[in-house]
Amino acid sequence: MGMPLELNTMIVTKGREERIENNFFKLVKDEYRLYPMHIPLEVKNSIAGEVRGVAEIYKLEWSGQKTIIYFEIKSLESTN
Amino acid sequence: MGMPLELNTMIVTKGREERIENNFFKLVKDEYRLYPMHIPLEVKNSIAGEVRGVAEIYKLEWSGQKTIIYFEIKSLESTN
Amino acid sequence: MGMPLELNTMIVTKGREERIENNFFKLVKDEYRLYPMHIPLEVKNSIAGEVRGVAEIYKLEWSGQKTIIYFEIKSLESTN
Amino acid sequence: MGMPLELNTMIVTKGREERIENNFFKLVKDEYRLYPMHIPLEVKNSIAGEVRGVAEIYKLEWSGQKTIIYFEIKSLESTN
């Protein structure tokens, strides 16, 4: 009767992030996931992909077997 | 640079729950707390208090160093 | 690339606990499970079973996709 | 009556790691800390320090308000 969780240490967007405004984004993920709040995390498009930037999560919601994270991009990788 | 968390296994209301409707309640707690979702948890007024009932959390939010839980009371203790 | 975890709020032994001595027991569970330490937890034989007693975990180990918990039985249910 | 935890996403050694053999190390940290298992984590000497390498934790123990992690260094930063 435990609760399944996934401990996550980076933000993998799979291109599904929604821009709220400026550097603020929202991302819906399946299942309940535990992310550290207010800590710099790498942002990637896919697990095996390149690091696109660093973000901090400022809000997290769990309901209906979904996790919604709200994060602010703090820096972007230059990709030239 | 870790994230402090508190792992909680019961709902301690301190009388601060707000009724949303019927058996549905909302409770704001200081700091980030991890509660199991969708699992029967004892509800108490205070840590040392009597069990008032059993509830299940269906939504949890973290932001601004607060945790908001939304729970449904599933059964009440009779207190005669 | 997250880490799957199960958040557990009671000790379900399935009869597989090993007595270390007196009221001290060891239990090996599959997969990585997060239990609260030093907090009274109900002990059951099966999820749907009766509560057999209350115990506190004083040591937890994760390795090889197993969780080993060491707990002390603090009180037993009388079953007459 | 919750259990305080710290969610950690990197290994900060403060020079206190002990070599077990070859690339295998043991590190004792105060308090109960949750680290992801079997996932590449950055290793630093101090929070603000340089990344020294990448390691994966293969064993974690909690007892007596201490966390012991066992990790294998998978790659080292070159520092020329």
CSV table of C-alpha atoms in Angstrom, one decimal:
chain,number,residue,atom,x,y,z
A,1,MET,CA,0.0,0.0,0.0
A,2,GLY,CA,2.9,2.3,-0.6
A,3,MET,CA,3.0,5.3,-2.9
A,4,PRO,CA,5.2,4.9,-6.1
A,5,LEU,CA,7.3,8.0,-6.6
A,6,GLU,CA,10.2,8.8,-9.0
A,7,LEU,CA,13.1,10.9,-7.7
A,8,ASN,CA,14.2,13.3,-10.4
A,9,THR,CA,17.3,15.3,-10.5
A,10,MET,CA,17.0,17.0,-13.9
A,11,ILE,CA,14.1,18.5,-16.0
A,12,VAL,CA,13.5,16.5,-19.2
A,13,THR,CA,11.0,18.5,-21.2
A,14,LYS,CA,10.5,16.3,-24.3
A,15,GLY,CA,9.5,19.6,-25.9
A,16,ARG,CA,6.3,19.7,-23.9
A,17,GLU,CA,7.0,22.7,-21.7
A,18,GLU,CA,4.6,25.7,-22.0
A,19,ARG,CA,6.0,29.2,-21.6
A,20,ILE,CA,4.1,31.2,-19.0
A,21,GLU,CA,6.0,34.4,-19.6
A,22,ASN,CA,9.6,35.4,-20.1
A,23,ASN,CA,11.7,32.7,-18.5
A,24,PHE,CA,8.9,31.0,-16.6
A,25,PHE,CA,7.7,27.6,-17.8
A,26,LYS,CA,5.2,25.0,-16.9
A,27,LEU,CA,5.6,21.3,-17.6
A,28,VAL,CA,3.2,18.4,-17.0
A,29,LYS,CA,4.7,14.9,-16.4
A,30,ASP,CA,3.0,11.6,-15.9
A,31,GLU,CA,3.0,10.0,-12.4
A,32,TYR,CA,4.2,11.5,-9.1
A,33,ARG,CA,7.7,12.8,-9.3
A,34,LEU,CA,9.8,14.3,-6.6
A,35,TYR,CA,12.1,17.2,-7.7
A,36,PRO,CA,14.2,19.3,-5.5
A,37,MET,CA,12.8,22.8,-5.2
A,38,HIS,CA,14.8,26.1,-5.6
A,39,ILE,CA,17.9,24.2,-6.7
A,40,PRO,CA,19.7,24.6,-10.0
A,41,LEU,CA,18.7,21.6,-12.2
A,42,GLU,CA,19.8,20.8,-15.8
A,43,VAL,CA,17.2,21.1,-18.4
A,44,LYS,CA,17.3,18.6,-21.3
A,45,ASN,CA,15.0,17.8,-24.2
A,46,SER,CA,15.6,14.1,-23.7
A,47,ILE,CA,17.4,12.0,-21.2
A,48,ALA,CA,20.3,11.4,-23.7
A,49,GLY,CA,20.2,14.9,-25.1
A,50,GLU,CA,22.3,17.9,-24.5
A,51,VAL,CA,22.0,20.2,-21.6
A,52,ARG,CA,20.0,23.2,-22.8
A,53,GLY,CA,20.2,25.3,-19.7
A,54,VAL,CA,19.8,25.5,-16.0
A,55,ALA,CA,16.5,26.1,-14.2
A,56,GLU,CA,15.0,26.2,-10.7
A,57,ILE,CA,11.6,24.8,-9.8
A,58,TYR,CA,9.5,27.2,-7.8
A,59,LYS,CA,6.2,25.3,-7.7
A,60,LEU,CA,5.2,21.7,-7.9
A,61,GLU,CA,1.8,20.1,-7.9
A,62,TRP,CA,0.7,16.5,-7.6
A,63,SER,CA,-2.8,15.4,-8.5
A,64,GLY,CA,-4.5,12.8,-10.7
A,65,GLN,CA,-1.3,10.8,-11.2
A,66,LYS,CA,0.3,13.8,-12.8
A,67,THR,CA,3.1,16.1,-11.6
A,68,ILE,CA,3.1,19.7,-12.7
A,69,ILE,CA,6.3,21.7,-12.3
A,70,TYR,CA,6.8,25.4,-12.7
A,71,PHE,CA,10.3,26.5,-13.3
A,72,GLU,CA,12.4,29.5,-14.2
A,73,ILE,CA,15.3,29.3,-16.6
A,74,LYS,CA,18.3,30.8,-15.0
A,75,SER,CA,20.8,30.3,-17.8
A,76,LEU,CA,21.0,28.9,-21.3
A,77,GLU,CA,23.7,26.9,-22.9
A,78,SER,CA,25.2,28.7,-25.9
A,79,THR,CA,25.0,26.2,-28.8
A,80,ASN,CA,27.3,27.6,-31.5
B,1,MET,CA,22.7,22.6,-1.4
B,2,GLY,CA,20.1,20.0,-0.6
B,3,MET,CA,16.4,20.6,-0.2
B,4,PRO,CA,15.0,20.1,3.3
B,5,LEU,CA,11.9,18.0,3.4
B,6,GLU,CA,9.7,16.5,6.1
B,7,LEU,CA,8.3,13.1,5.5
B,8,ASN,CA,4.8,13.0,7.1
B,9,THR,CA,2.6,9.9,7.7
B,10,MET,CA,-0.4,11.6,9.3
B,11,ILE,CA,-2.4,14.8,8.8
B,12,VAL,CA,-2.1,17.1,11.8
B,13,THR,CA,-4.6,19.9,11.3
B,14,LYS,CA,-4.1,22.2,14.4
B,15,GLY,CA,-7.6,23.3,13.6
B,16,ARG,CA,-6.5,25.1,10.5
B,17,GLU,CA,-8.1,23.0,7.8
B,18,GLU,CA,-10.6,24.8,5.5
B,19,ARG,CA,-13.6,23.0,4.3
B,20,ILE,CA,-14.0,23.1,0.5
B,21,GLU,CA,-17.2,21.2,0.4
B,22,ASN,CA,-18.7,18.1,2.1
B,23,ASN,CA,-15.8,15.9,3.1
B,24,PHE,CA,-13.2,17.8,1.1
B,25,PHE,CA,-10.7,19.9,3.0
B,26,LYS,CA,-7.6,22.1,2.3
B,27,LEU,CA,-4.7,22.6,4.7
B,28,VAL,CA,-1.7,24.9,4.4
B,29,LYS,CA,1.4,23.8,6.3
B,30,ASP,CA,4.8,25.5,6.6
B,31,GLU,CA,7.7,24.2,4.7
B,32,TYR,CA,7.9,21.4,2.2
B,33,ARG,CA,6.4,18.2,3.4
B,34,LEU,CA,6.1,14.9,1.6
B,35,TYR,CA,2.8,13.0,2.3
B,36,PRO,CA,1.8,9.8,0.6
B,37,MET,CA,-1.0,10.4,-1.9
B,38,HIS,CA,-4.2,8.4,-2.2
B,39,ILE,CA,-3.4,6.3,1.0
B,40,PRO,CA,-5.5,6.3,4.2
B,41,LEU,CA,-3.9,8.6,6.7
B,42,GLU,CA,-4.9,9.4,10.3
B,43,VAL,CA,-6.2,12.9,10.9
B,44,LYS,CA,-5.4,14.5,14.3
B,45,ASN,CA,-5.8,17.9,15.7
B,46,SER,CA,-2.4,17.8,17.4
B,47,ILE,CA,0.5,15.3,17.3
B,48,ALA,CA,-0.4,14.0,20.7
B,49,GLY,CA,-4.2,14.2,20.1
B,50,GLU,CA,-6.8,11.6,19.4
B,51,VAL,CA,-7.4,10.3,15.9
B,52,ARG,CA,-10.4,12.1,14.5
B,53,GLY,CA,-10.7,10.2,11.3
B,54,VAL,CA,-9.1,8.8,8.3
B,55,ALA,CA,-8.5,10.8,5.1
B,56,GLU,CA,-6.8,10.5,1.7
B,57,ILE,CA,-4.8,13.3,0.1
B,58,TYR,CA,-5.7,13.8,-3.6
B,59,LYS,CA,-3.7,16.9,-4.3
B,60,LEU,CA,-0.5,18.4,-3.0
B,61,GLU,CA,1.2,21.7,-3.8
B,62,TRP,CA,4.6,23.0,-3.0
B,63,SER,CA,5.5,26.7,-3.4
B,64,GLY,CA,6.9,29.6,-1.4
B,65,GLN,CA,8.1,27.3,1.4
B,66,LYS,CA,4.5,26.1,2.0
B,67,THR,CA,2.8,22.8,1.4
B,68,ILE,CA,-0.9,22.8,0.6
B,69,ILE,CA,-2.7,19.5,0.9
B,70,TYR,CA,-6.2,18.7,-0.3
B,71,PHE,CA,-7.8,15.7,1.4
B,72,GLU,CA,-11.1,13.8,1.6
B,73,ILE,CA,-12.3,12.5,4.9
B,74,LYS,CA,-13.1,8.9,4.4
B,75,SER,CA,-14.3,8.0,7.9
B,76,LEU,CA,-14.7,9.7,11.3
B,77,GLU,CA,-14.0,8.3,14.7
B,78,SER,CA,-17.1,8.2,16.8
B,79,THR,CA,-16.4,10.1,20.0
B,80,ASN,CA,-19.1,9.2,22.5
C,1,MET,CA,16.6,8.8,-15.7
C,2,GLY,CA,14.8,9.2,-12.4
C,3,MET,CA,15.0,6.8,-9.5
C,4,PRO,CA,11.9,4.8,-8.7
C,5,LEU,CA,11.0,4.7,-5.1
C,6,GLU,CA,8.1,3.6,-3.0
C,7,LEU,CA,7.0,5.7,-0.1
C,8,ASN,CA,5.8,3.3,2.7
C,9,THR,CA,3.9,4.3,5.9
C,10,MET,CA,3.6,0.9,7.5
C,11,ILE,CA,5.7,-2.3,7.8
C,12,VAL,CA,4.2,-5.3,5.9
C,13,THR,CA,6.2,-8.3,6.9
C,14,LYS,CA,4.6,-11.2,4.9
C,15,GLY,CA,6.0,-13.4,7.6
C,16,ARG,CA,9.6,-12.8,6.3
C,17,GLU,CA,11.0,-10.8,9.2
C,18,GLU,CA,14.0,-12.3,11.0
C,19,ARG,CA,14.4,-11.8,14.7
C,20,ILE,CA,17.8,-10.4,15.6
C,21,GLU,CA,17.1,-10.5,19.3
C,22,ASN,CA,14.3,-9.7,21.7
C,23,ASN,CA,12.2,-7.1,20.0
C,24,PHE,CA,14.6,-6.3,17.2
C,25,PHE,CA,13.9,-7.5,13.7
C,26,LYS,CA,15.3,-7.3,10.2
C,27,LEU,CA,13.2,-7.4,7.1
C,28,VAL,CA,14.4,-7.5,3.4
C,29,LYS,CA,12.0,-5.9,0.9
C,30,ASP,CA,12.3,-5.8,-2.9
C,31,GLU,CA,13.1,-2.5,-4.5
C,32,TYR,CA,14.0,0.9,-2.9
C,33,ARG,CA,11.5,1.9,-0.3
C,34,LEU,CA,11.4,5.1,1.8
C,35,TYR,CA,10.2,4.6,5.3
C,36,PRO,CA,10.1,7.2,8.0
C,37,MET,CA,12.8,6.5,10.7
C,38,HIS,CA,12.2,6.6,14.4
C,39,ILE,CA,8.4,7.0,14.0
C,40,PRO,CA,5.8,4.6,15.3
C,41,LEU,CA,4.6,2.5,12.3
C,42,GLU,CA,1.9,-0.2,12.2
C,43,VAL,CA,3.2,-3.7,11.6
C,44,LYS,CA,1.0,-6.1,9.5
C,45,ASN,CA,1.4,-9.5,8.0
C,46,SER,CA,-0.3,-8.4,4.8
C,47,ILE,CA,-1.7,-5.2,3.5
C,48,ALA,CA,-5.2,-6.2,4.2
C,49,GLY,CA,-4.3,-7.9,7.5
C,50,GLU,CA,-4.8,-7.0,11.1
C,51,VAL,CA,-2.4,-4.6,12.9
C,52,ARG,CA,0.0,-6.9,14.9
C,53,GLY,CA,1.8,-4.1,16.7
C,54,VAL,CA,3.7,-0.9,16.4
C,55,ALA,CA,7.4,-0.6,15.6
C,56,GLU,CA,10.0,2.0,14.9
C,57,ILE,CA,12.7,1.6,12.3
C,58,TYR,CA,16.2,2.4,13.5
C,59,LYS,CA,18.2,1.4,10.5
C,60,LEU,CA,17.6,1.3,6.7
C,61,GLU,CA,19.8,0.1,3.9
C,62,TRP,CA,19.5,0.4,0.2
C,63,SER,CA,21.6,-1.7,-2.2
C,64,GLY,CA,21.1,-4.1,-5.1
C,65,GLN,CA,17.5,-3.1,-5.6
C,66,LYS,CA,16.6,-4.2,-2.1
C,67,THR,CA,15.7,-2.3,1.0
C,68,ILE,CA,16.6,-3.8,4.4
C,69,ILE,CA,14.9,-2.3,7.5
C,70,TYR,CA,15.8,-2.9,11.1
C,71,PHE,CA,13.0,-2.3,13.5
C,72,GLU,CA,12.1,-2.6,17.2
C,73,ILE,CA,8.6,-3.7,18.2
C,74,LYS,CA,7.4,-1.2,20.7
C,75,SER,CA,4.0,-2.7,21.4
C,76,LEU,CA,1.9,-5.7,20.4
C,77,GLU,CA,-1.8,-5.9,19.8
C,78,SER,CA,-3.5,-8.3,22.1
C,79,THR,CA,-5.5,-10.8,20.0
C,80,ASN,CA,-7.8,-12.5,22.4
D,1,MET,CA,6.0,13.9,14.2
D,2,GLY,CA,7.4,13.9,10.7
D,3,MET,CA,10.9,12.8,9.7
D,4,PRO,CA,13.3,15.5,8.6
D,5,LEU,CA,15.1,14.6,5.4
D,6,GLU,CA,17.4,16.4,3.0
D,7,LEU,CA,17.0,15.7,-0.7
D,8,ASN,CA,20.5,15.8,-2.3
D,9,THR,CA,21.4,15.9,-5.9
D,10,MET,CA,25.1,15.9,-5.8
D,11,ILE,CA,27.9,14.4,-3.6
D,12,VAL,CA,29.7,17.0,-1.5
D,13,THR,CA,32.6,15.3,0.2
D,14,LYS,CA,34.3,18.0,2.2
D,15,GLY,CA,37.4,15.8,1.9
D,16,ARG,CA,35.9,13.2,4.2
D,17,GLU,CA,35.5,10.4,1.7
D,18,GLU,CA,37.3,7.1,2.5
D,19,ARG,CA,38.6,5.0,-0.3
D,20,ILE,CA,37.4,1.4,-0.1
D,21,GLU,CA,39.3,0.3,-3.1
D,22,ASN,CA,40.0,1.5,-6.6
D,23,ASN,CA,37.2,3.8,-7.5
D,24,PHE,CA,34.9,2.8,-4.6
D,25,PHE,CA,34.4,5.3,-1.8
D,26,LYS,CA,32.4,5.6,1.4
D,27,LEU,CA,31.2,8.9,2.9
D,28,VAL,CA,29.5,9.6,6.2
D,29,LYS,CA,27.1,12.6,6.3
D,30,ASP,CA,25.2,14.0,9.2
D,31,GLU,CA,21.4,13.6,9.3
D,32,TYR,CA,19.2,11.6,7.0
D,33,ARG,CA,19.7,12.4,3.3
D,34,LEU,CA,18.0,11.1,0.3
D,35,TYR,CA,20.2,10.6,-2.7
D,36,PRO,CA,19.2,9.0,-6.0
D,37,MET,CA,20.7,5.6,-6.4
D,38,HIS,CA,22.5,4.4,-9.5
D,39,ILE,CA,22.3,7.7,-11.3
D,40,PRO,CA,25.3,9.9,-12.3
D,41,LEU,CA,25.9,12.6,-9.7
D,42,GLU,CA,28.4,15.4,-9.6
D,43,VAL,CA,31.1,15.1,-6.9
D,44,LYS,CA,32.4,18.3,-5.4
D,45,ASN,CA,34.6,19.1,-2.4
D,46,SER,CA,32.4,21.9,-1.3
D,47,ILE,CA,29.0,23.2,-2.5
D,48,ALA,CA,30.6,26.2,-4.2
D,49,GLY,CA,33.6,24.2,-5.4
D,50,GLU,CA,34.5,22.8,-8.8
D,51,VAL,CA,33.1,19.5,-10.1
D,52,ARG,CA,35.7,16.9,-9.5
D,53,GLY,CA,34.0,14.0,-11.2
D,54,VAL,CA,30.9,12.0,-11.6
D,55,ALA,CA,29.9,9.1,-9.4
D,56,GLU,CA,27.0,6.7,-8.8
D,57,ILE,CA,25.8,5.6,-5.4
D,58,TYR,CA,25.3,1.9,-5.1
D,59,LYS,CA,24.6,1.6,-1.4
D,60,LEU,CA,23.0,4.0,1.2
D,61,GLU,CA,22.5,3.5,4.9
D,62,TRP,CA,20.5,5.4,7.5
D,63,SER,CA,21.0,5.0,11.2
D,64,GLY,CA,21.8,7.0,14.3
D,65,GLN,CA,21.0,10.3,12.5
D,66,LYS,CA,23.8,9.6,9.9
D,67,THR,CA,23.7,8.8,6.3
D,68,ILE,CA,26.5,6.6,4.8
D,69,ILE,CA,26.8,6.5,1.1
D,70,TYR,CA,29.0,4.2,-1.0
D,71,PHE,CA,29.8,5.4,-4.4
D,72,GLU,CA,31.8,4.5,-7.5
D,73,ILE,CA,33.7,7.3,-9.4
D,74,LYS,CA,32.8,6.9,-13.0
D,75,SER,CA,34.8,9.7,-14.4
D,76,LEU,CA,37.1,12.4,-13.2
D,77,GLU,CA,37.4,16.0,-14.4
D,78,SER,CA,40.7,16.8,-15.9
D,79,THR,CA,42.2,19.8,-14.1
D,80,ASN,CA,45.0,21.0,-16.2
